[in-house]
Short mmCIF file of C-alpha atoms in Angstrom, two decimals:
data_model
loop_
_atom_site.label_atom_id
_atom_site.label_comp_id
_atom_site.label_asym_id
_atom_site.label_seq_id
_atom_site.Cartn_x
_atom_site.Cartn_y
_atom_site.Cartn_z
CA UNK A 1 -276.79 8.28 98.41
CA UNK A 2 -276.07 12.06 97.43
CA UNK A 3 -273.76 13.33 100.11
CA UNK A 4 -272.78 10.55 101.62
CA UNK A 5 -268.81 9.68 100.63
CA UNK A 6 -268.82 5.95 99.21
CA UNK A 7 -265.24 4.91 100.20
CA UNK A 8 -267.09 1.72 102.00
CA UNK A 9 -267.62 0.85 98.29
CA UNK A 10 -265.67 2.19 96.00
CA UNK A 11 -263.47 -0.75 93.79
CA UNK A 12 -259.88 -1.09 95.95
CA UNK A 13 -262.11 -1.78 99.21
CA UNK A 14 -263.76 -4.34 96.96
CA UNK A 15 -260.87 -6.11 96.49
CA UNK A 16 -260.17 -6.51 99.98
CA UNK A 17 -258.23 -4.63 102.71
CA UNK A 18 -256.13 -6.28 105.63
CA UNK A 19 -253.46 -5.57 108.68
CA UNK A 20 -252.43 -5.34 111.94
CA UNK A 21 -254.74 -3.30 114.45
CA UNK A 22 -252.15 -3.84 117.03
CA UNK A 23 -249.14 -6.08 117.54
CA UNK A 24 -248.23 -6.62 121.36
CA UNK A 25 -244.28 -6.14 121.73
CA UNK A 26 -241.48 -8.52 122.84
CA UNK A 27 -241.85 -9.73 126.44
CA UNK A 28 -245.59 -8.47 126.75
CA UNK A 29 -247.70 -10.40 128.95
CA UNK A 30 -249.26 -13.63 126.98
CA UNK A 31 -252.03 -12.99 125.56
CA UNK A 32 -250.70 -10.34 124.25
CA UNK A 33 -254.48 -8.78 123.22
CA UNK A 34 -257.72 -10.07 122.44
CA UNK A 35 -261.39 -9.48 122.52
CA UNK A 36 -261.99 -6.82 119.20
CA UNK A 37 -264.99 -4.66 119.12
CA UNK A 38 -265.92 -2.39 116.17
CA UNK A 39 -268.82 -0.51 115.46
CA UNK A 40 -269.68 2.38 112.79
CA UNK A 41 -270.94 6.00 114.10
CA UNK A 42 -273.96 6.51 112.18
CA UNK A 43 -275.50 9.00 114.41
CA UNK A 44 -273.07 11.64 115.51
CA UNK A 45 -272.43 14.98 113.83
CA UNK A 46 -275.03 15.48 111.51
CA UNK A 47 -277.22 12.75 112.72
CA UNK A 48 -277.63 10.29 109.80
CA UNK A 49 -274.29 9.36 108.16
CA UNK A 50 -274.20 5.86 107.51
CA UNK A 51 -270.38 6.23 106.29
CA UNK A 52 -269.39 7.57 109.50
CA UNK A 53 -266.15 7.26 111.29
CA UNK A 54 -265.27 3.71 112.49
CA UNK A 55 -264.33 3.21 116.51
CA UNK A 56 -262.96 -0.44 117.59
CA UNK A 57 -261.12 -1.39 121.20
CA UNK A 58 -259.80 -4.69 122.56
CA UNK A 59 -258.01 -5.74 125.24
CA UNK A 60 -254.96 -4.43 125.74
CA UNK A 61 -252.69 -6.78 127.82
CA UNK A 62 -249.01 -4.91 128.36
CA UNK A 63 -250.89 -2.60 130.74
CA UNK A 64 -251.45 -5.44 133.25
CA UNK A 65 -248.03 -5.90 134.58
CA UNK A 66 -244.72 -3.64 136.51
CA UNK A 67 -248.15 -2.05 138.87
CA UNK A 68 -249.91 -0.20 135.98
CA UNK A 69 -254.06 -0.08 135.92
CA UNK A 70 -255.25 -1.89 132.53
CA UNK A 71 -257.15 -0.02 130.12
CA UNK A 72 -259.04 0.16 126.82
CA UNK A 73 -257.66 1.39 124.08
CA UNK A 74 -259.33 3.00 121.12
CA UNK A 75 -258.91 3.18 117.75
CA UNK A 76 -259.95 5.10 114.82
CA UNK A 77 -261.12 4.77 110.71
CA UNK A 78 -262.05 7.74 108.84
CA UNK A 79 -261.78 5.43 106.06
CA UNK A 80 -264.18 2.13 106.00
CA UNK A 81 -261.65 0.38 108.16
CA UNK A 82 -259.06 0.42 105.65
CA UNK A 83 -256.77 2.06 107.83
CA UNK A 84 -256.59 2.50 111.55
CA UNK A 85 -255.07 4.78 113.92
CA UNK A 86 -254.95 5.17 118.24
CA UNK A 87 -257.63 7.75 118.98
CA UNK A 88 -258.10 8.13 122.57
CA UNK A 89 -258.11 5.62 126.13
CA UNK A 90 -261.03 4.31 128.28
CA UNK A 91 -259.67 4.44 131.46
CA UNK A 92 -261.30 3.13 135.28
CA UNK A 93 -262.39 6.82 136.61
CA UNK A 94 -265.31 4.51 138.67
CA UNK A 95 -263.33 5.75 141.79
CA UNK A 96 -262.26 1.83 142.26
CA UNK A 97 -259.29 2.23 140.91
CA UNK A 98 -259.23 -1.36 139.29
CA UNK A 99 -258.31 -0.57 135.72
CA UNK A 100 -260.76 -2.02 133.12
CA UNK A 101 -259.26 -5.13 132.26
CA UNK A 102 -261.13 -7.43 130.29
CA UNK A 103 -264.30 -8.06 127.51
CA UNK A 104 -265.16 -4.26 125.97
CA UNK A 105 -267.99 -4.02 124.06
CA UNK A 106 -269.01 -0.27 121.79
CA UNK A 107 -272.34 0.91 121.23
CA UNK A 108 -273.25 4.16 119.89
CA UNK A 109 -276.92 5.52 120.69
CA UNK A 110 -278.77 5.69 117.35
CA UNK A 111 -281.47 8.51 119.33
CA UNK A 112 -281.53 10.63 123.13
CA UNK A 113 -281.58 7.97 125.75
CA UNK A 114 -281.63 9.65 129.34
CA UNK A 115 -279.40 12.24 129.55
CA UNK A 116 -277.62 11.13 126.14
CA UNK A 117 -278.34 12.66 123.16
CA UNK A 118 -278.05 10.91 119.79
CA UNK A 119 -274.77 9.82 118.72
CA UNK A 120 -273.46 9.17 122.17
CA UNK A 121 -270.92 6.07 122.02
CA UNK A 122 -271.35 3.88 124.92
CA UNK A 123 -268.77 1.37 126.16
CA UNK A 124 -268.78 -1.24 128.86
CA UNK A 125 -266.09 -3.66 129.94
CA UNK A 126 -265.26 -5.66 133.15
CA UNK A 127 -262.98 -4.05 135.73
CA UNK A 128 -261.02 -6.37 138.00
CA UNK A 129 -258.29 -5.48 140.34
CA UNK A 130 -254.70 -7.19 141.24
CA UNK A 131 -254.89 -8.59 144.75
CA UNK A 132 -250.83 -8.26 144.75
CA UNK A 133 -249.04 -4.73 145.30
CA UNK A 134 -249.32 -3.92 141.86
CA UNK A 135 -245.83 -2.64 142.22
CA UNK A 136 -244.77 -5.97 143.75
CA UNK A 137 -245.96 -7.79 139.84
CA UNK A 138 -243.02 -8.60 138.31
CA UNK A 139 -242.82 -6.88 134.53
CA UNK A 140 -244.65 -9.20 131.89
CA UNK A 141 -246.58 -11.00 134.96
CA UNK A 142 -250.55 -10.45 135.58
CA UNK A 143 -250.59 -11.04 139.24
CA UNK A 144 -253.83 -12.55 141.18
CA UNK A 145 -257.18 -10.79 140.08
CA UNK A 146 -259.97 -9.89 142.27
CA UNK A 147 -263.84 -8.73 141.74
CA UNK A 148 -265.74 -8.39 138.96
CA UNK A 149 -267.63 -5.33 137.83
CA UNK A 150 -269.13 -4.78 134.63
CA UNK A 151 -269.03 -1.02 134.12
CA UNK A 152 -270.59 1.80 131.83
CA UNK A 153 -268.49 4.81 130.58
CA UNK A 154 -270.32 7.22 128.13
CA UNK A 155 -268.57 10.02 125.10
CA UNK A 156 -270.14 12.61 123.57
CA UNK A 157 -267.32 13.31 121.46
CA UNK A 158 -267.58 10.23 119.42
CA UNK A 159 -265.34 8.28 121.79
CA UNK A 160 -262.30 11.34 121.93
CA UNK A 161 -263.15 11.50 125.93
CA UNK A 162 -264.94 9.56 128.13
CA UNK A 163 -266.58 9.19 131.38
CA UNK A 164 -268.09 6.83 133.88
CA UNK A 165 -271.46 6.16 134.23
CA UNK A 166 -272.54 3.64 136.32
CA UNK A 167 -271.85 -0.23 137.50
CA UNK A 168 -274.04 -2.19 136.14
CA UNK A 169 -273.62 -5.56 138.12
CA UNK A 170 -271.05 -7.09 140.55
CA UNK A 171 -269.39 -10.49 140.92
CA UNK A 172 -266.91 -12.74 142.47
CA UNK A 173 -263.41 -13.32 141.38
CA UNK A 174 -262.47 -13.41 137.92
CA UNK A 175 -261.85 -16.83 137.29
CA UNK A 176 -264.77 -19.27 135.96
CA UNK A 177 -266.00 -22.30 137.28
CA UNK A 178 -264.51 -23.39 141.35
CA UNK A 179 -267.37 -21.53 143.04
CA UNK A 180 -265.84 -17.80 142.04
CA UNK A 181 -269.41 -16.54 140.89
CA UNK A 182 -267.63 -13.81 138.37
CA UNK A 183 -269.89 -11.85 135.99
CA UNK A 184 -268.44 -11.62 131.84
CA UNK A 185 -268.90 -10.41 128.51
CA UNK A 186 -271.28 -7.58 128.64
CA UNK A 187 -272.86 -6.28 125.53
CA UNK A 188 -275.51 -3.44 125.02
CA UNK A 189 -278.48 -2.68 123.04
CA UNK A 190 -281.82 -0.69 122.89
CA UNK A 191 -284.79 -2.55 123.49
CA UNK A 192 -288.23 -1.63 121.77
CA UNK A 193 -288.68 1.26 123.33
CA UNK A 194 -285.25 3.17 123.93
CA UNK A 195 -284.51 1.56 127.00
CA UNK A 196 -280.76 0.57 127.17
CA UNK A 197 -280.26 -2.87 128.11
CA UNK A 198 -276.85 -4.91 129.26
CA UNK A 199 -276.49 -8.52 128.70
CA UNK A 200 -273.79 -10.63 130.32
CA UNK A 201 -272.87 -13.74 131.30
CA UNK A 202 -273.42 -14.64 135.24
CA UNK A 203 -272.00 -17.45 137.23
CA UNK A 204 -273.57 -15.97 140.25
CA UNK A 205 -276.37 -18.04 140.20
CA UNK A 206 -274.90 -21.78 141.20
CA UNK A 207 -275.28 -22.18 144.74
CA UNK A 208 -278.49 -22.14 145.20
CA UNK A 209 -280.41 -22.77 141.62
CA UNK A 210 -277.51 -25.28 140.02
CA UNK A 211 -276.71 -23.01 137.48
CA UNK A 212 -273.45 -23.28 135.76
CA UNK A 213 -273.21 -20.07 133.90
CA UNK A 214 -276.19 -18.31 132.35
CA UNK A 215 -276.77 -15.55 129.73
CA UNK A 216 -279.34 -12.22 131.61
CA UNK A 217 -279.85 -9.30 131.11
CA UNK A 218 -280.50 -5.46 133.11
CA UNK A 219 -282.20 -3.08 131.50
CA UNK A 220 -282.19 1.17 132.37
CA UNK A 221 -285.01 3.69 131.75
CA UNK A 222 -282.81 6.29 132.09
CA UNK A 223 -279.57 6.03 130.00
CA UNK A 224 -277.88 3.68 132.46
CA UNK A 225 -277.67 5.58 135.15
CA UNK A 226 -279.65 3.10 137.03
CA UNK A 227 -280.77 -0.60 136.59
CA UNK A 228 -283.20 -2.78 136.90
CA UNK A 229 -283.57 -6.00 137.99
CA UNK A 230 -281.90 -9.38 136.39
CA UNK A 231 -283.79 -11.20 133.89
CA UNK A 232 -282.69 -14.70 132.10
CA UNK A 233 -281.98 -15.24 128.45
CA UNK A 234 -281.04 -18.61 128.29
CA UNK A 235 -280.31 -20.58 131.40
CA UNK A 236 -280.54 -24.34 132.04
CA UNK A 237 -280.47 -25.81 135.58
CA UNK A 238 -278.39 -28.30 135.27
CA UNK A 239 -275.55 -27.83 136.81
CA UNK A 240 -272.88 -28.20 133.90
CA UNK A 241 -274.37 -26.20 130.79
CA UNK A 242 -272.59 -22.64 130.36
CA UNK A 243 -274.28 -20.42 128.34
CA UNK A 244 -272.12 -17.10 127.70
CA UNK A 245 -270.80 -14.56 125.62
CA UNK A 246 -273.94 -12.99 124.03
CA UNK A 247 -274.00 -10.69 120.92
CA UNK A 248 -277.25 -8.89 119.67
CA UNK A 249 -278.47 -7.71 116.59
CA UNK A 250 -281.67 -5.97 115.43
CA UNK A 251 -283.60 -7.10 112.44
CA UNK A 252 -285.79 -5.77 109.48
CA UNK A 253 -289.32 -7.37 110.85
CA UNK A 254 -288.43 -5.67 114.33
CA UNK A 255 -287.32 -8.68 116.36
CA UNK A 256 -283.84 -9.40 117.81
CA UNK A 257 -281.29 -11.77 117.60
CA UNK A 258 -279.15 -12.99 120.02
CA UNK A 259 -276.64 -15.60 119.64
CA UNK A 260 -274.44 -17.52 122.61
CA UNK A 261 -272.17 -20.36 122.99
CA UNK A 262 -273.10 -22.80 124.93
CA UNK A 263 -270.20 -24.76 126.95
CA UNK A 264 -270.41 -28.34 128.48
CA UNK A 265 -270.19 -32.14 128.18
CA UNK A 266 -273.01 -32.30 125.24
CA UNK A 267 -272.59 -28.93 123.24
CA UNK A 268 -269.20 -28.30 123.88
CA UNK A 269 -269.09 -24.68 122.54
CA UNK A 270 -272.02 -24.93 120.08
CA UNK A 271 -273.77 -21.71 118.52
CA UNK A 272 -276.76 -20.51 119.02
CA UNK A 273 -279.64 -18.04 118.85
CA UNK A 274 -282.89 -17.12 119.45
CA UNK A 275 -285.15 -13.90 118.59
CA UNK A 276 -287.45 -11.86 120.84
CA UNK A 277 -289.90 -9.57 119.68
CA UNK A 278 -288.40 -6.81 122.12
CA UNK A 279 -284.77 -7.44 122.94
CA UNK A 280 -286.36 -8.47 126.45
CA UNK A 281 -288.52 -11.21 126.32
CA UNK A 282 -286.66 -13.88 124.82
CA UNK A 283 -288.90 -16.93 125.98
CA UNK A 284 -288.35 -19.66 128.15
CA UNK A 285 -284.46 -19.72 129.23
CA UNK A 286 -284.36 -23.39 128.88
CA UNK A 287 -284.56 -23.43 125.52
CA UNK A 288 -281.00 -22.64 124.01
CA UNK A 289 -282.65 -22.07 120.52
CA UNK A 290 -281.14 -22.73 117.04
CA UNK A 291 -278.04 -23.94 116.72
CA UNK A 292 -275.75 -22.44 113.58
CA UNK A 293 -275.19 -25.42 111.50
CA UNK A 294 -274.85 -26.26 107.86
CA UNK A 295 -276.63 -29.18 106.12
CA UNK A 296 -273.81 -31.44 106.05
CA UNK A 297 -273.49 -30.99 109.90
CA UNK A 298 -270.97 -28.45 109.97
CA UNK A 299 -271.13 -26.27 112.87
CA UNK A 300 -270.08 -23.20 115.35
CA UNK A 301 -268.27 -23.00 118.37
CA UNK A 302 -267.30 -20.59 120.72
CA UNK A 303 -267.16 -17.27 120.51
CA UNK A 304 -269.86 -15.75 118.08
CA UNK A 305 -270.79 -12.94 117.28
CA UNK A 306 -274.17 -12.20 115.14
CA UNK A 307 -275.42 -9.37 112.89
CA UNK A 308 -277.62 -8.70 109.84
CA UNK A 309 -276.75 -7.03 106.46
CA UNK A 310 -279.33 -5.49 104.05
CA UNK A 311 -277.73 -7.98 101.28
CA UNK A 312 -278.74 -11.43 100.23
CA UNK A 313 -282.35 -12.42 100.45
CA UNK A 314 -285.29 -10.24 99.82
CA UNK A 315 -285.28 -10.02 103.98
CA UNK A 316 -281.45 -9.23 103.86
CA UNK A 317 -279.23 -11.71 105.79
CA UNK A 318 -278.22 -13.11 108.86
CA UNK A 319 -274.43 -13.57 109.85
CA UNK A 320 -272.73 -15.19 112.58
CA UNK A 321 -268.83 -15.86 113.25
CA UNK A 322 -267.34 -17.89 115.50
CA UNK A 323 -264.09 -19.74 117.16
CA UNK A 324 -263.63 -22.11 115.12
CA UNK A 325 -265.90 -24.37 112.38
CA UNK A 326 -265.76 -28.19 113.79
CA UNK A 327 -267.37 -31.56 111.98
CA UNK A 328 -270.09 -33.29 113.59
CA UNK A 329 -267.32 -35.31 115.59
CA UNK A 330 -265.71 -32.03 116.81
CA UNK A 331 -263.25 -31.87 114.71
CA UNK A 332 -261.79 -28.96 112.42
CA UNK A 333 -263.87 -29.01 109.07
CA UNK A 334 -263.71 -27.38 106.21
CA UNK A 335 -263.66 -23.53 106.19
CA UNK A 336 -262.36 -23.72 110.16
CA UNK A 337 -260.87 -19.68 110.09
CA UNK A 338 -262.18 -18.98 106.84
CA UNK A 339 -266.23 -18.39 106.66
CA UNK A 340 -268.61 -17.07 108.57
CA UNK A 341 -272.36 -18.67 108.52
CA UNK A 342 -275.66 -17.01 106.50
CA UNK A 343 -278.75 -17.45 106.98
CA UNK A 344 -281.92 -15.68 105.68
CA UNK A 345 -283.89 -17.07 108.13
CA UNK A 346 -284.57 -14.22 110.36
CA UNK A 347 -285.43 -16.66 113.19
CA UNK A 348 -282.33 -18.51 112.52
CA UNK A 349 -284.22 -21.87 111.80
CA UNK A 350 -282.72 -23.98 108.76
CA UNK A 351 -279.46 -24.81 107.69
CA UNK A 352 -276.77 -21.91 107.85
CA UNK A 353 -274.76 -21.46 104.79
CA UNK A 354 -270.63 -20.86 105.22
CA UNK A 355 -269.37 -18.06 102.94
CA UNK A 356 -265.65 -16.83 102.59
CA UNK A 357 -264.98 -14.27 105.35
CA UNK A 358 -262.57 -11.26 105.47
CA UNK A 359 -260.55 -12.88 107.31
CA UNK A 360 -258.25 -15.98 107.25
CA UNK A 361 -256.59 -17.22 109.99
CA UNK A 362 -254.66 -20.52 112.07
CA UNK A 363 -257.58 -21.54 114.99
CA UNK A 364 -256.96 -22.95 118.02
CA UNK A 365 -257.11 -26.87 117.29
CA UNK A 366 -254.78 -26.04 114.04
CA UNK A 367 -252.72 -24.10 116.30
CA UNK A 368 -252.18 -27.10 118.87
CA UNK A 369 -254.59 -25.57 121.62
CA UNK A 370 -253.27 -21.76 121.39
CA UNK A 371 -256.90 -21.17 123.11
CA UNK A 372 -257.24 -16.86 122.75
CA UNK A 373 -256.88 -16.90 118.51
CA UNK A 374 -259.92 -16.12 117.36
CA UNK A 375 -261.22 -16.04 121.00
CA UNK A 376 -264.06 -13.19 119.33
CA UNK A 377 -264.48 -12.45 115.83
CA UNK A 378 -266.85 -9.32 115.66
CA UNK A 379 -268.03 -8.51 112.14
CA UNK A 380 -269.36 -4.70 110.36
CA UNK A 381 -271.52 -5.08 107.28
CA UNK A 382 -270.70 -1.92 105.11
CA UNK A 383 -273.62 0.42 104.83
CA UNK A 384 -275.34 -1.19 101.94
CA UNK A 385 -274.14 -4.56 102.73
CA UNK A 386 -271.90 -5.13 100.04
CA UNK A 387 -268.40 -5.75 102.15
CA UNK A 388 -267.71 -7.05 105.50
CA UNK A 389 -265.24 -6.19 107.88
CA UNK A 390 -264.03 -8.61 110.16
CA UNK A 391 -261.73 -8.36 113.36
CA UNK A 392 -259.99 -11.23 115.51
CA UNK A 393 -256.94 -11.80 117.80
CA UNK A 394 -254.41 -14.14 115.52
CA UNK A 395 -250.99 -15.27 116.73
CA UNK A 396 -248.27 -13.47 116.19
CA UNK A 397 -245.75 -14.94 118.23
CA UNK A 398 -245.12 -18.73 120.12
CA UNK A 399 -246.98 -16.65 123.14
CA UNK A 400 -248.69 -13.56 121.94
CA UNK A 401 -251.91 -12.33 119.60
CA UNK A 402 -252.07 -9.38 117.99
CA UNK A 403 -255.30 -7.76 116.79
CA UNK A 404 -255.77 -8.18 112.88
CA UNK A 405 -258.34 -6.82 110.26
CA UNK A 406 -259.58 -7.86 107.15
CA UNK A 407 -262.28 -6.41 104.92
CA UNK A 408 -263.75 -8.15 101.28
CA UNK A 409 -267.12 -8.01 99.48
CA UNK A 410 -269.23 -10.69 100.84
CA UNK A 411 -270.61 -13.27 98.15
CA UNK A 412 -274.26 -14.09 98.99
CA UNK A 413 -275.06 -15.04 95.49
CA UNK A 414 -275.92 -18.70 96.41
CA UNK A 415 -278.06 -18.33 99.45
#
């Protein structure tokens, strides 16, 4: 494309790319970090540059002990996510005082929404508080979190400086199951017609409905400054499935995708998605959808995260990454940390195919239960498809993860 630069192409990238985003140091509270996001600024500056600027954050664990407010850190690529460098902080200004602790997400707004014009980045995370003296935590310790609130901070600087928005929903204490009715993972997206939506898992919704966990939404009409009322994705009333951790990506035919994992005593962790026509109406919540699976019964869990590159079939092609890759007996199988899953399906029906990722890496089960590797593995076609870039937390100590990177050309030659 004339004036475009091609360095998301060009023949080193090709041949693949890989590091450290961050490395927690020495005595750093385990995890360490987790929880990547990355997404490409298409829309900033002069309005249509696919080879923009890469932004990515995570969560950023040293900042949670000796009485100092957590925060999101973010991180820059001028250069197709070959090379990274710190770029500016997301910190709580919601007048809480919390610090944003846990599960950022990125989006930047592809035209004006509310008071945003085009090219606004977007970022929401959960923001939880100590219930210690934060200067009572001893160094390296996390001390006993509170609330949850899933907030929305807003740049117009392509993510240099940035400021809060608005709270998009409330829950109880951030710790899952026992009652504690937390809200998690929030992820954003415009719906058919501009409005901004936020989807999240919500444990809220036990006491009196026998929900487990459930995947809803809450959309704005006016940029996020104010929301709307809850809707269901996929829910199930049975008092032990969890759906959770939703990603969302928009398709060539117009639909959406959405894909979820789906915790409990039958699915333990297994894939999903489903499509609406609208990024709203995704059907009856009962029905969890497709699950990602290969013919020989290979399958997802945990963790996804779903997009769709223009390369592949004749409709492009679907991608999802997970956890970990298990057998139909739950076990490891082949390609476990190495492949991601294509489909070119665009309603995700049929049997997923795995192809080499970016990315290779030890998983939890190979790892003997180290449960926060690969806890999210989000994934950036390039602009015309070509490469992927893929991001995960990988151990890098007995205790800690550190953030890691990898980008190849993705080989869709046999779907």
């Amino acid at each position: 494309m004339a004036g475009i630069a091609n360095y998301e192409d060009d023949e080193s990238t090709q041949k693949g790319s890989n590091g450290a985003l961050y490395t927690p140091p020495e005595g750093a509270p385990a995890p360490g970090s987790l929880y990547p996001r990355v997404i490409r600024l298409e829309h900033a500056s002069d309005g249509n540059n696919p080879s923009g600027p890469l932004l990515a954050t995570f969560e950023f664990y040293p900042s949670m002990s000796g009485g100092s407010k957590p925060y999101f850190p973010v991180y820059r690529s001028t250069d197709g996510g070959r090379s990274w460098s710190k770029y500016s902080e997301i910190h709580d200004t919601s007048g809480k005082n919390w610090g944003l602790r846990y599960q950022p997400t990125l989006f930047e707004l592809p035209e004006e929404v509310g008071p945003w014009p085009a090219g606004t980045v977007l970022a929401a995370g959960n923001a939880i508080p100590i219930l210690d003296d934060p200067e009572e935590v001893p160094e390296g310790d996390i001390g006993e979190l509170g609330e949850t609130s899933i907030d929305l901070y807003a740049s117009t600087d392509e993510g240099e400086t940035w400021e809060f928005v608005s709270t998009v929903i409330t829950g109880g204490t951030a710790v899952p199951h026992a009652g504690n009715n937390p809200v998690w993972e929030p992820e954003l997206a415009l719906d058919a017609d501009g409005d901004l939506v936020c989807y999240f898992a919500d444990e809220r919704q036990g006491t009196d409905d026998d929900y487990n966990q459930l995947v809803a939404y809450k959309a704005s009409e006016d940029g996020g400054q104010t929301w709307g009322e809850e809707q269901f994705v996929a829910a199930v009333p049975n008092e032990t499935s969890r759906p959770g951790m939703p990603t969302i990506t928009e398709l060539p035919n117009g639909n959406y995708m959405i894909g979820y994992e789906v915790v409990g005593p039958d699915l333990e962790g297994e894939v999903h998605v489903k499509t609406s026509p609208d990024a709203r109406d995704w059907g009856d919540p009962t029905d969890l959808g497709n699950p990602v699976a290969t013919a020989d019964g290979r399958r997802f869990v945990n963790g996804p995260y779903v997009t769709w590159t223009p390369h592949g079939g004749e409709n492009g092609t679907v991608l999802v990454s997970a956890k970990q890759l298990v057998d139909e007996d739950r076990n490891p199988a082949e390609g476990n940390g190495e492949v991601v899953l294509a489909n070119t399906d665009l309603d995700g029906s049929g049997d997923w195919t795995a192809v080499k990722a970016p990315l290779s890496f030890e998983t939890e089960d190979e790892l003997g239960g180290r449960g926060f590797v690969g806890w999210t593995t989000p994934i950036l076609p390039s602009p015309n498809g070509k490469q992927l870039l893929q991001l995960t937390s990988t151990a890098s100590s007995a205790e800690l993860c550190e953030i890691r990177y990898a980008k190849r050309s993705l080989e869709l030659n046999e779907l």
